[in-house]
PDB file of C-alpha atoms in Angstrom:
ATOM      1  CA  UNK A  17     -64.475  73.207   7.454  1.00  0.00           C
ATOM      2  CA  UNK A  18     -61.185  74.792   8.213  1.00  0.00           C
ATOM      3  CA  UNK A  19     -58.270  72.558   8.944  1.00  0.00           C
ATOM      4  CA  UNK A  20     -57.632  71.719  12.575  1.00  0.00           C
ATOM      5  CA  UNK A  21     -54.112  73.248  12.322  1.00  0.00           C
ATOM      6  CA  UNK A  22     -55.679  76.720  11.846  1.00  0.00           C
ATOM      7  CA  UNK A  23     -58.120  76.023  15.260  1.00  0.00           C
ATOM      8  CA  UNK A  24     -55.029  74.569  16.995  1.00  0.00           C
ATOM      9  CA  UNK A  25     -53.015  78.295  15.459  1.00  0.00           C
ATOM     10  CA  UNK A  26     -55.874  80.536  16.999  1.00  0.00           C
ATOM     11  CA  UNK A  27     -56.768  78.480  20.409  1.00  0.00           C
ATOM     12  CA  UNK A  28     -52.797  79.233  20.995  1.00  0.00           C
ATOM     13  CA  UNK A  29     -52.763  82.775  20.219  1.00  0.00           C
ATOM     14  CA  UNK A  30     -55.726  83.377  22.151  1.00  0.00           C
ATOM     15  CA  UNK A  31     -54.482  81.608  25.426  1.00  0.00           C
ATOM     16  CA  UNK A  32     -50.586  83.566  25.206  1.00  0.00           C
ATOM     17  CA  UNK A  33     -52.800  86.798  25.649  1.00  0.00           C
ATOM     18  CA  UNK A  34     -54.340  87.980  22.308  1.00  0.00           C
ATOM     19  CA  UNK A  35     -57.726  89.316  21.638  1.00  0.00           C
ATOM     20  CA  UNK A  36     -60.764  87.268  20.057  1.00  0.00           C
ATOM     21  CA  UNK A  37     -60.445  90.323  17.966  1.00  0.00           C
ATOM     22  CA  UNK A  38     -56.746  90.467  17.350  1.00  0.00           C
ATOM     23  CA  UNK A  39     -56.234  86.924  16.639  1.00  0.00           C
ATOM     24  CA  UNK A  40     -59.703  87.079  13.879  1.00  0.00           C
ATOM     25  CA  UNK A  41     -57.725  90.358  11.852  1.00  0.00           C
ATOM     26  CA  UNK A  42     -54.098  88.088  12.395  1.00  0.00           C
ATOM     27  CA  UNK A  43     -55.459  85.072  10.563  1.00  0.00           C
ATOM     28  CA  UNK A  44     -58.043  86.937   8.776  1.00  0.00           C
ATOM     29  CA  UNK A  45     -60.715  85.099   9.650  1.00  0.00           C
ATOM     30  CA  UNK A  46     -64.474  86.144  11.120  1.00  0.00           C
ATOM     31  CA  UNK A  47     -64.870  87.695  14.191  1.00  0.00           C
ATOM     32  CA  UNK A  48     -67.491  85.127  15.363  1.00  0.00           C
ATOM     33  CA  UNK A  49     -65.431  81.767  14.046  1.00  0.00           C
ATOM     34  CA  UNK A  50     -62.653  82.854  16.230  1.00  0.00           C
ATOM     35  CA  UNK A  51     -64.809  83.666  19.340  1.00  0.00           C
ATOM     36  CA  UNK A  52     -66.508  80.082  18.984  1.00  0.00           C
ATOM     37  CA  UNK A  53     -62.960  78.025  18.932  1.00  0.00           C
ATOM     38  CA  UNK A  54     -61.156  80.296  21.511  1.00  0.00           C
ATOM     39  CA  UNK A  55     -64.462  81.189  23.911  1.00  0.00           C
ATOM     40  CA  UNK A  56     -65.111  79.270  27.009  1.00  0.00           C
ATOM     41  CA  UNK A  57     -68.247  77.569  25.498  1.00  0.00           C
ATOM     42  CA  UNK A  58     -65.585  75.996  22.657  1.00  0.00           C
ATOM     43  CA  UNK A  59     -63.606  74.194  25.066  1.00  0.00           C
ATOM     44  CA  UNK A  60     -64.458  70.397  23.956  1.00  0.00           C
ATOM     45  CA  UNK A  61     -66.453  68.221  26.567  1.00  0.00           C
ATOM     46  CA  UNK A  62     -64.045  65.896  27.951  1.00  0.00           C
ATOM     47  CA  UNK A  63     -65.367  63.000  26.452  1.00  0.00           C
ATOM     48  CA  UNK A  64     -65.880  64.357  22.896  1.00  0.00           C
ATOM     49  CA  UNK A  65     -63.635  63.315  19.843  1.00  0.00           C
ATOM     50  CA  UNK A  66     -62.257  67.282  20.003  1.00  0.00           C
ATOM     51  CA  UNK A  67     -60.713  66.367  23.422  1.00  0.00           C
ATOM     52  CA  UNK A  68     -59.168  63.392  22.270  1.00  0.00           C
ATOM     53  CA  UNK A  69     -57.566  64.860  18.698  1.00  0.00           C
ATOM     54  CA  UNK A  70     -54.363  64.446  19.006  1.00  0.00           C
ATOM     55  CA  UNK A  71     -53.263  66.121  15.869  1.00  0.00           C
ATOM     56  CA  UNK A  72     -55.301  69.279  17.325  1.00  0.00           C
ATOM     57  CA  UNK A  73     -54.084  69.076  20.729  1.00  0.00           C
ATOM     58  CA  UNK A  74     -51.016  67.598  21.134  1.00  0.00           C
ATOM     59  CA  UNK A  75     -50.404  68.004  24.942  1.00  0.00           C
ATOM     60  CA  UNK A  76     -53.924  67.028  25.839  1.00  0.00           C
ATOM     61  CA  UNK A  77     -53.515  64.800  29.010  1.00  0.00           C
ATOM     62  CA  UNK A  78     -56.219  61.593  27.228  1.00  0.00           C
ATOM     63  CA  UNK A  79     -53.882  60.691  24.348  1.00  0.00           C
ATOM     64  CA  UNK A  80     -54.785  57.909  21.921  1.00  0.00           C
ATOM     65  CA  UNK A  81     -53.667  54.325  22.059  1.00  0.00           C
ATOM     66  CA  UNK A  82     -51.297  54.210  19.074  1.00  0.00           C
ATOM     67  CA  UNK A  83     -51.330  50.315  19.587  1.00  0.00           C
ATOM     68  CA  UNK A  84     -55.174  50.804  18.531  1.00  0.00           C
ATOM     69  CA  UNK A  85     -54.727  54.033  16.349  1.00  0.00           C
ATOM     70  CA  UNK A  86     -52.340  51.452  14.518  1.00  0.00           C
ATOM     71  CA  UNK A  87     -54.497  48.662  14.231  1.00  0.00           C
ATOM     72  CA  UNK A  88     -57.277  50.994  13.580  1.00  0.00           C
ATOM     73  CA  UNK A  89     -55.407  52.429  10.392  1.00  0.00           C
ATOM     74  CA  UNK A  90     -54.654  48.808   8.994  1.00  0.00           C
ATOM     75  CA  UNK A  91     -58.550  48.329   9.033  1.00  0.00           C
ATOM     76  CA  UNK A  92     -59.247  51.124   7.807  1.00  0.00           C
ATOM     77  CA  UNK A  93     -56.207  50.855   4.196  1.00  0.00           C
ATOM     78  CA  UNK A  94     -58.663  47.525   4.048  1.00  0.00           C
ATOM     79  CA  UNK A  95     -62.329  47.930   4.446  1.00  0.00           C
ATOM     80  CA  UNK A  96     -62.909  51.202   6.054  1.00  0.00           C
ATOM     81  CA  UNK A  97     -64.578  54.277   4.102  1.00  0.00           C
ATOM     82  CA  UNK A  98     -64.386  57.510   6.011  1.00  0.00           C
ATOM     83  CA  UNK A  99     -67.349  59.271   4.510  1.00  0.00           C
ATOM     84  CA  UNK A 100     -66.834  63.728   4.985  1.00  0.00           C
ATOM     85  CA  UNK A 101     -69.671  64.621   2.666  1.00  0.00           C
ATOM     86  CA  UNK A 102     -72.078  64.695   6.034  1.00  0.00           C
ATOM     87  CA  UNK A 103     -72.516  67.305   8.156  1.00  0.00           C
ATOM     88  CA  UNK A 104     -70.459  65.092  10.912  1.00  0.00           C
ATOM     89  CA  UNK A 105     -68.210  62.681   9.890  1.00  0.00           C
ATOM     90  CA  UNK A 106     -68.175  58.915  10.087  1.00  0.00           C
ATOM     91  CA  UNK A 107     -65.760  56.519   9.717  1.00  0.00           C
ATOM     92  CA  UNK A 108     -67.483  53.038   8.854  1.00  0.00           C
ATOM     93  CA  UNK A 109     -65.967  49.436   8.449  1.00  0.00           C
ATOM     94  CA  UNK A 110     -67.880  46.777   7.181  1.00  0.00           C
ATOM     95  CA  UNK A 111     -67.655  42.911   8.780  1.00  0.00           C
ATOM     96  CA  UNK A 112     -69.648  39.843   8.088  1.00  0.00           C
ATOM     97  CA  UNK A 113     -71.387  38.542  10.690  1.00  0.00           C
ATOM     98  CA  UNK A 114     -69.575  35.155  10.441  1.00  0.00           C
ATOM     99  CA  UNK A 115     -66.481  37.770  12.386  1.00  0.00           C
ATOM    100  CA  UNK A 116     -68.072  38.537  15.788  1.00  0.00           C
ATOM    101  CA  UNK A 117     -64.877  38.935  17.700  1.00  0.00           C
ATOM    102  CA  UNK A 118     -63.611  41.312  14.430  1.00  0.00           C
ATOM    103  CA  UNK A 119     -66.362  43.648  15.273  1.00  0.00           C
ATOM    104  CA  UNK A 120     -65.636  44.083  18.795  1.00  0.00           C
ATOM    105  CA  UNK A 121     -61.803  44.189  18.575  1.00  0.00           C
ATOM    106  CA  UNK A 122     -63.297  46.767  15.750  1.00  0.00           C
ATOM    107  CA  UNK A 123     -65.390  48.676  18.182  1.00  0.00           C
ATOM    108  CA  UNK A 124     -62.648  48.676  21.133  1.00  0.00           C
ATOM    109  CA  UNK A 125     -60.301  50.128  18.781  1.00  0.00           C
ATOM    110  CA  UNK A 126     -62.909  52.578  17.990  1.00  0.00           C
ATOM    111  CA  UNK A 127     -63.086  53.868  21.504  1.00  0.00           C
ATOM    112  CA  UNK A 128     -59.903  54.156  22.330  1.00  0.00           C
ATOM    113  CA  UNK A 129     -58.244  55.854  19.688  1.00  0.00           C
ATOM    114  CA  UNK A 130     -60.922  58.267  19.143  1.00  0.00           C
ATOM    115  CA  UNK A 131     -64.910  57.540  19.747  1.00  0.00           C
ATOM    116  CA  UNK A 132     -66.959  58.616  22.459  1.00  0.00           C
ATOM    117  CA  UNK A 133     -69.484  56.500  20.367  1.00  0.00           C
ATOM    118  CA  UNK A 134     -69.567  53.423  18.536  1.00  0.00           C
ATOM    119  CA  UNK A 135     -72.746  52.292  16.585  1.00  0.00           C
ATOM    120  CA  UNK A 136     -73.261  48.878  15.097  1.00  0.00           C
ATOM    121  CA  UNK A 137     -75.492  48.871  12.077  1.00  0.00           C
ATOM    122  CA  UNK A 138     -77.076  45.290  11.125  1.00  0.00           C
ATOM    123  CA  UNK A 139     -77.679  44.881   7.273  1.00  0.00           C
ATOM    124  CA  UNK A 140     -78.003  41.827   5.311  1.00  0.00           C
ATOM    125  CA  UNK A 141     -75.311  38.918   6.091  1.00  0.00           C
ATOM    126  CA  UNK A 142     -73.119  42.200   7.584  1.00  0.00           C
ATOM    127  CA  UNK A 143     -72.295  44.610  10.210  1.00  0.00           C
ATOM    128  CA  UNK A 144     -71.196  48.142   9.397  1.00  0.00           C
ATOM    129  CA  UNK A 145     -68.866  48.996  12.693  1.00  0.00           C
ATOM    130  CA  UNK A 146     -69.643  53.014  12.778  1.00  0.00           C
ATOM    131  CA  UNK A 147     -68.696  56.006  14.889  1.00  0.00           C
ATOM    132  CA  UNK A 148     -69.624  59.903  14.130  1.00  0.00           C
ATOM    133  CA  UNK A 149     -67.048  62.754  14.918  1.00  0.00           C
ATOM    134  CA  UNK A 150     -65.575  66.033  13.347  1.00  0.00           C
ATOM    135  CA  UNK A 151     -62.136  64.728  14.206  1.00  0.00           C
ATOM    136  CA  UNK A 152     -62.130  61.503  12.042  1.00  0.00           C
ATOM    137  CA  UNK A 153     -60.362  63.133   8.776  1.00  0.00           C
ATOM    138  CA  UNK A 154     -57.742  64.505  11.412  1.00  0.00           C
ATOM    139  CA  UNK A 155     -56.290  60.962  11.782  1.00  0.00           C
ATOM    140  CA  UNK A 156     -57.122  59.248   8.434  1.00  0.00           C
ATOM    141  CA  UNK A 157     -55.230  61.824   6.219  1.00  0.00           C
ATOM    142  CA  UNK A 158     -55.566  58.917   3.352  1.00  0.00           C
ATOM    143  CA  UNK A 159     -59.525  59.486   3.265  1.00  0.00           C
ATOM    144  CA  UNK A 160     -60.525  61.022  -0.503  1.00  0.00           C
ATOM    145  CA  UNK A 161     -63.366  60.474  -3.114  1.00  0.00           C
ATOM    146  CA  UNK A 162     -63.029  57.292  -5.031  1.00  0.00           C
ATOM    147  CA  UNK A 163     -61.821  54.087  -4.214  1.00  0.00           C
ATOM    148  CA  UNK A 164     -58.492  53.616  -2.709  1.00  0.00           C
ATOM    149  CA  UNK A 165     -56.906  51.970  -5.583  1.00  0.00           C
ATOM    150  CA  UNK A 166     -57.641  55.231  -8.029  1.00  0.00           C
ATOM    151  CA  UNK A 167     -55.738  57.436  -5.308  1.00  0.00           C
ATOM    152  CA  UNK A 168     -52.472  57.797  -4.001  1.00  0.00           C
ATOM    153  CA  UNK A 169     -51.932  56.311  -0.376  1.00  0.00           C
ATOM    154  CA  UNK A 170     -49.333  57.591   1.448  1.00  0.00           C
ATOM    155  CA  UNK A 171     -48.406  58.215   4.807  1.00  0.00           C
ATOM    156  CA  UNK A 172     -47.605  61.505   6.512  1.00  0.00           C
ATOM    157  CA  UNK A 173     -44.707  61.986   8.487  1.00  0.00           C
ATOM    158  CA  UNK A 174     -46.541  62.106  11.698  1.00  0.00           C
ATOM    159  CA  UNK A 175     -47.895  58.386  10.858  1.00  0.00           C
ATOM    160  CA  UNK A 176     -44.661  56.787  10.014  1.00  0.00           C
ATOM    161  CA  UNK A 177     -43.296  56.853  13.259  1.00  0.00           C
ATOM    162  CA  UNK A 178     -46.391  55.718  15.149  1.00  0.00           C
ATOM    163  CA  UNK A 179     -46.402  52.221  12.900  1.00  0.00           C
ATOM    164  CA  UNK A 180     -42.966  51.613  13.256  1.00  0.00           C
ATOM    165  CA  UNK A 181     -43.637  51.295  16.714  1.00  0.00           C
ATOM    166  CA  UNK A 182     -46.255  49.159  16.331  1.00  0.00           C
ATOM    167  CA  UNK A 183     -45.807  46.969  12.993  1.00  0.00           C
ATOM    168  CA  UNK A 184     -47.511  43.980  14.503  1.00  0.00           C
ATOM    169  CA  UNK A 185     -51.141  45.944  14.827  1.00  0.00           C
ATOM    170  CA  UNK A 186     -50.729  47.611  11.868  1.00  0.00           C
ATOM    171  CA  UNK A 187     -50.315  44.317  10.357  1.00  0.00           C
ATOM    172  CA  UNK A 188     -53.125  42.567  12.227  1.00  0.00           C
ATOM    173  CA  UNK A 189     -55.160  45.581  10.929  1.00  0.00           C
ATOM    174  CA  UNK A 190     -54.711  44.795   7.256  1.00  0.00           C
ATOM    175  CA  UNK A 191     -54.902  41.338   7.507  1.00  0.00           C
ATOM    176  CA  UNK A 192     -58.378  41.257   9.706  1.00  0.00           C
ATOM    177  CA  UNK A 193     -59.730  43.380   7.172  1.00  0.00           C
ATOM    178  CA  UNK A 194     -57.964  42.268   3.337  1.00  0.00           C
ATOM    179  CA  UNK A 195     -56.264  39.132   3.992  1.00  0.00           C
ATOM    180  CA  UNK A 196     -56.945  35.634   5.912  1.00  0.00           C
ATOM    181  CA  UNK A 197     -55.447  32.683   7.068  1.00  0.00           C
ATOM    182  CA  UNK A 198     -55.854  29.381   5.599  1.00  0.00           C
ATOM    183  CA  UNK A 199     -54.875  25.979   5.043  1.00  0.00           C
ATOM    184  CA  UNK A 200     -52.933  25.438   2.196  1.00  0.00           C
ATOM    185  CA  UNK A 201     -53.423  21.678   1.021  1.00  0.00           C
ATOM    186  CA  UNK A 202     -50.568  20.578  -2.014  1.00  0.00           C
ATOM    187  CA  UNK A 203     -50.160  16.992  -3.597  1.00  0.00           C
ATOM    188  CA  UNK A 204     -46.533  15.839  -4.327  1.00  0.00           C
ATOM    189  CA  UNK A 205     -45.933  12.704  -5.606  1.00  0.00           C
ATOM    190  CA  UNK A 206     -48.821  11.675  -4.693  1.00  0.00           C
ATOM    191  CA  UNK A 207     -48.535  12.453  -0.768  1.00  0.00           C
ATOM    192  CA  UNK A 208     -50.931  15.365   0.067  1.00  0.00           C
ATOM    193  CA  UNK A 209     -49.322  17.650   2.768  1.00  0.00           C
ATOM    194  CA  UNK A 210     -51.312  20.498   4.572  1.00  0.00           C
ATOM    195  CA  UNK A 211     -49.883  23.740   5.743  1.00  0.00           C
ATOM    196  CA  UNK A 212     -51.022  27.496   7.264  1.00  0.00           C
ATOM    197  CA  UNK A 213     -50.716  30.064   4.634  1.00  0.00           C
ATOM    198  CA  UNK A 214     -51.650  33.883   5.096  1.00  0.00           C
ATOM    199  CA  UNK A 215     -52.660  36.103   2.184  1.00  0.00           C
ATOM    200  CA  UNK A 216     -53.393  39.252   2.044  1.00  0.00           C
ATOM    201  CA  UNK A 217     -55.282  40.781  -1.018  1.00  0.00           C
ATOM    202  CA  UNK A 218     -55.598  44.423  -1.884  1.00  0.00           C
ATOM    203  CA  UNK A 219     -56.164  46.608  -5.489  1.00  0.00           C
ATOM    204  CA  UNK A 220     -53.905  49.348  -3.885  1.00  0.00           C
ATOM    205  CA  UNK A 221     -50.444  49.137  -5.099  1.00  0.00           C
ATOM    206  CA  UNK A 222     -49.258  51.328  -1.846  1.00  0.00           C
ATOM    207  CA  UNK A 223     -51.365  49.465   0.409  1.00  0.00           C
ATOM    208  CA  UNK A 224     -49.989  46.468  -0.525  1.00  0.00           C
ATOM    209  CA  UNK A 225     -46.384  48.277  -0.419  1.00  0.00           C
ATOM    210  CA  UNK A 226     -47.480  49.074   3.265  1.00  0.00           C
ATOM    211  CA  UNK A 227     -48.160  45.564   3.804  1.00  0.00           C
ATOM    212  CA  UNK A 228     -44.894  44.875   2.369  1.00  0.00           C
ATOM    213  CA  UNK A 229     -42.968  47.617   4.395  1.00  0.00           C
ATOM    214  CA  UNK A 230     -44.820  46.254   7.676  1.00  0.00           C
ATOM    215  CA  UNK A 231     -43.772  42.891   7.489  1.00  0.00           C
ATOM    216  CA  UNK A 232     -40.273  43.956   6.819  1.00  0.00           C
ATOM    217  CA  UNK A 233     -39.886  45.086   9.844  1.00  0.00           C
ATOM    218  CA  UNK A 234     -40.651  42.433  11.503  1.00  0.00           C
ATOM    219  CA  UNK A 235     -38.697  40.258   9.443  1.00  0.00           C
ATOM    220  CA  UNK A 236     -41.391  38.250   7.855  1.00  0.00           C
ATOM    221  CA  UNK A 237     -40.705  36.780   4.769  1.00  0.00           C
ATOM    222  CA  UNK A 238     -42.959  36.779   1.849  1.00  0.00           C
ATOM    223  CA  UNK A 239     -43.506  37.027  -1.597  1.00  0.00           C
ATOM    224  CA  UNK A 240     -45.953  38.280  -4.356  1.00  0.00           C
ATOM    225  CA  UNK A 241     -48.158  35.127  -5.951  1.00  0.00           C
ATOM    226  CA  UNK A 242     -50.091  37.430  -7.709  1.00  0.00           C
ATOM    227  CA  UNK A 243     -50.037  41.381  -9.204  1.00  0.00           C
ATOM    228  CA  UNK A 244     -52.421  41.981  -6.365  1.00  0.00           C
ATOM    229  CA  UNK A 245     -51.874  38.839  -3.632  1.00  0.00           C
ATOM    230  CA  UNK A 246     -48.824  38.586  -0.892  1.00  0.00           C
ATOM    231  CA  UNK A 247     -48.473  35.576   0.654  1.00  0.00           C
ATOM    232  CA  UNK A 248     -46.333  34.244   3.661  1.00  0.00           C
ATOM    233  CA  UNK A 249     -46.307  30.663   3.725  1.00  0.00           C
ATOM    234  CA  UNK A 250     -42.431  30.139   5.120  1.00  0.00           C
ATOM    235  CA  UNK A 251     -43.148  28.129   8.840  1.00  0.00           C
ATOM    236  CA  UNK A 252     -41.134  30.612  10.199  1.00  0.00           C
ATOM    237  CA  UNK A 253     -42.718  33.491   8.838  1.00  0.00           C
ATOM    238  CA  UNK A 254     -46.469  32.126   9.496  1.00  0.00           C
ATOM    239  CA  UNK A 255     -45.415  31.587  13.164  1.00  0.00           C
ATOM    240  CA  UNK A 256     -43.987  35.061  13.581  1.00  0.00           C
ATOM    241  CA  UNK A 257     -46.945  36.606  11.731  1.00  0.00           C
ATOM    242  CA  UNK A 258     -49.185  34.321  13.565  1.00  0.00           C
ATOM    243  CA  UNK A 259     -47.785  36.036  17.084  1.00  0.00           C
ATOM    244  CA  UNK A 260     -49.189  39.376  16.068  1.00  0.00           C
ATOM    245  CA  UNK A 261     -52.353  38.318  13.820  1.00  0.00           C
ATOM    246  CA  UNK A 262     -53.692  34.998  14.349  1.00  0.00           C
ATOM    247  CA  UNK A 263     -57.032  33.133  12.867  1.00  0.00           C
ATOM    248  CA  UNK A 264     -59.960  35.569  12.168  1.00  0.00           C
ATOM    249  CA  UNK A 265     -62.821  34.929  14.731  1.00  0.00           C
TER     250      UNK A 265
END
């Protein structure tokens, strides 16, 4: 599959006045791959994911939510698998069914950042959250064999921006997929005192930096009780957290 930024390269040759033909000997690619992404019959249905791309149209009038594209992202560094090996692509994330409202903030974020389909597929004590299109590996740039722990995971420079603006969904991403909210219960002196507690677990060295990074800028303390656990447990910090995030449901 050729990368979107070469469609994007001949769809905008094409339209400032160049031949099929010219623009197929300029980037040296077939005559008939050039006529399919610059002839009428290529222009993408307004509901398919190819309208929606962003990253391949940029001025296209249906942009994305990049609340949800944010929020998407976090659930994706956590228990998403974006699987290209398939003729079409599909991004899946996996829920148990004890998280019905997960799965449908899942499958609204689904749909508005990208999806003109969302399928739910039931398996045994879970629910795989699922949605086919060629545009998928356009948005989630960190998708690669292997888990996500054996791979670097960093973000391009197109992404940073878009989280910065929204570090609480982001957040609520990663923590509705790899992390929870609990009651911590500790004895002292005998007096046994109960108080909320997030964690968030991950393998991922940079996805926990991410975490990290995110909660910095919203000036949420926390701290590393673990090689591989975060936790914010300051009442300050779980109230501000709690404002963007909240009990899984």
């Amino acid at each position: 599959m050729h990368p979107p930024e070469l469609r994007l390269r001949a769809r905008q040759q094409h339209l400032a006045g160049s031949t099929v033909a010219e623009v197929a000997r300029c980037l040296r690619l077939p005559y008939p791959t050039v006529r399919g992404w610059c002839g009428e019959q290529a222009e993408p249905r307004q509901h398919g994911t190819a309208f929606r791309c962003f990253r391949c149209r940029p001025a296209v009038n249906n942009q994305t939510d990049r609340a949800a594209y944010a929020y998407l992202l976090g659930l994706y560094l956590g228990d998403g698998h974006l699987v290209t090996s398939a003729r079409v692509p599909v991004l899946r994330i996996a829920y148990s069914n004890a998280w019905p409202g997960l799965i449908e903030a899942c499958d609204a974020a689904m749909r508005a950042v990208l999806a003109a389909k969302v399928q739910r597929v039931q398996q045994q004590g879970c629910v795989s959250v699922q949605s086919y299109g060629m545009h998928w590996p356009c948005l989630f740039p960190q998708h690669g064999p292997g888990k996500k722990h054996d791979r670097p995971i960093v973000l391009t420079d197109w992404q940073r921006p878009i989280l910065q603006s929204h570090p609480g969904d982001f957040l609520r991403g990663l923590f509705h997929s790899d992390g929870c909210r609990v009651a911590n219960r500790v004895t002292v002196r005998g007096k046994a005192y109960v108080y909320p507690r997030y964690m968030f677990v991950n393998e991922s060295t940079d996805i926990m930096g991410l975490c990290q990074w995110g909660l910095d800028l919203l000036g949420i303390a926390w701290r590393m009780n673990r090689r591989n656990s975060l936790s914010v447990a300051r009442r300050g910090a779980v109230a501000a957290l709690d404002r963007h995030v909240g009990p899984k449901s």
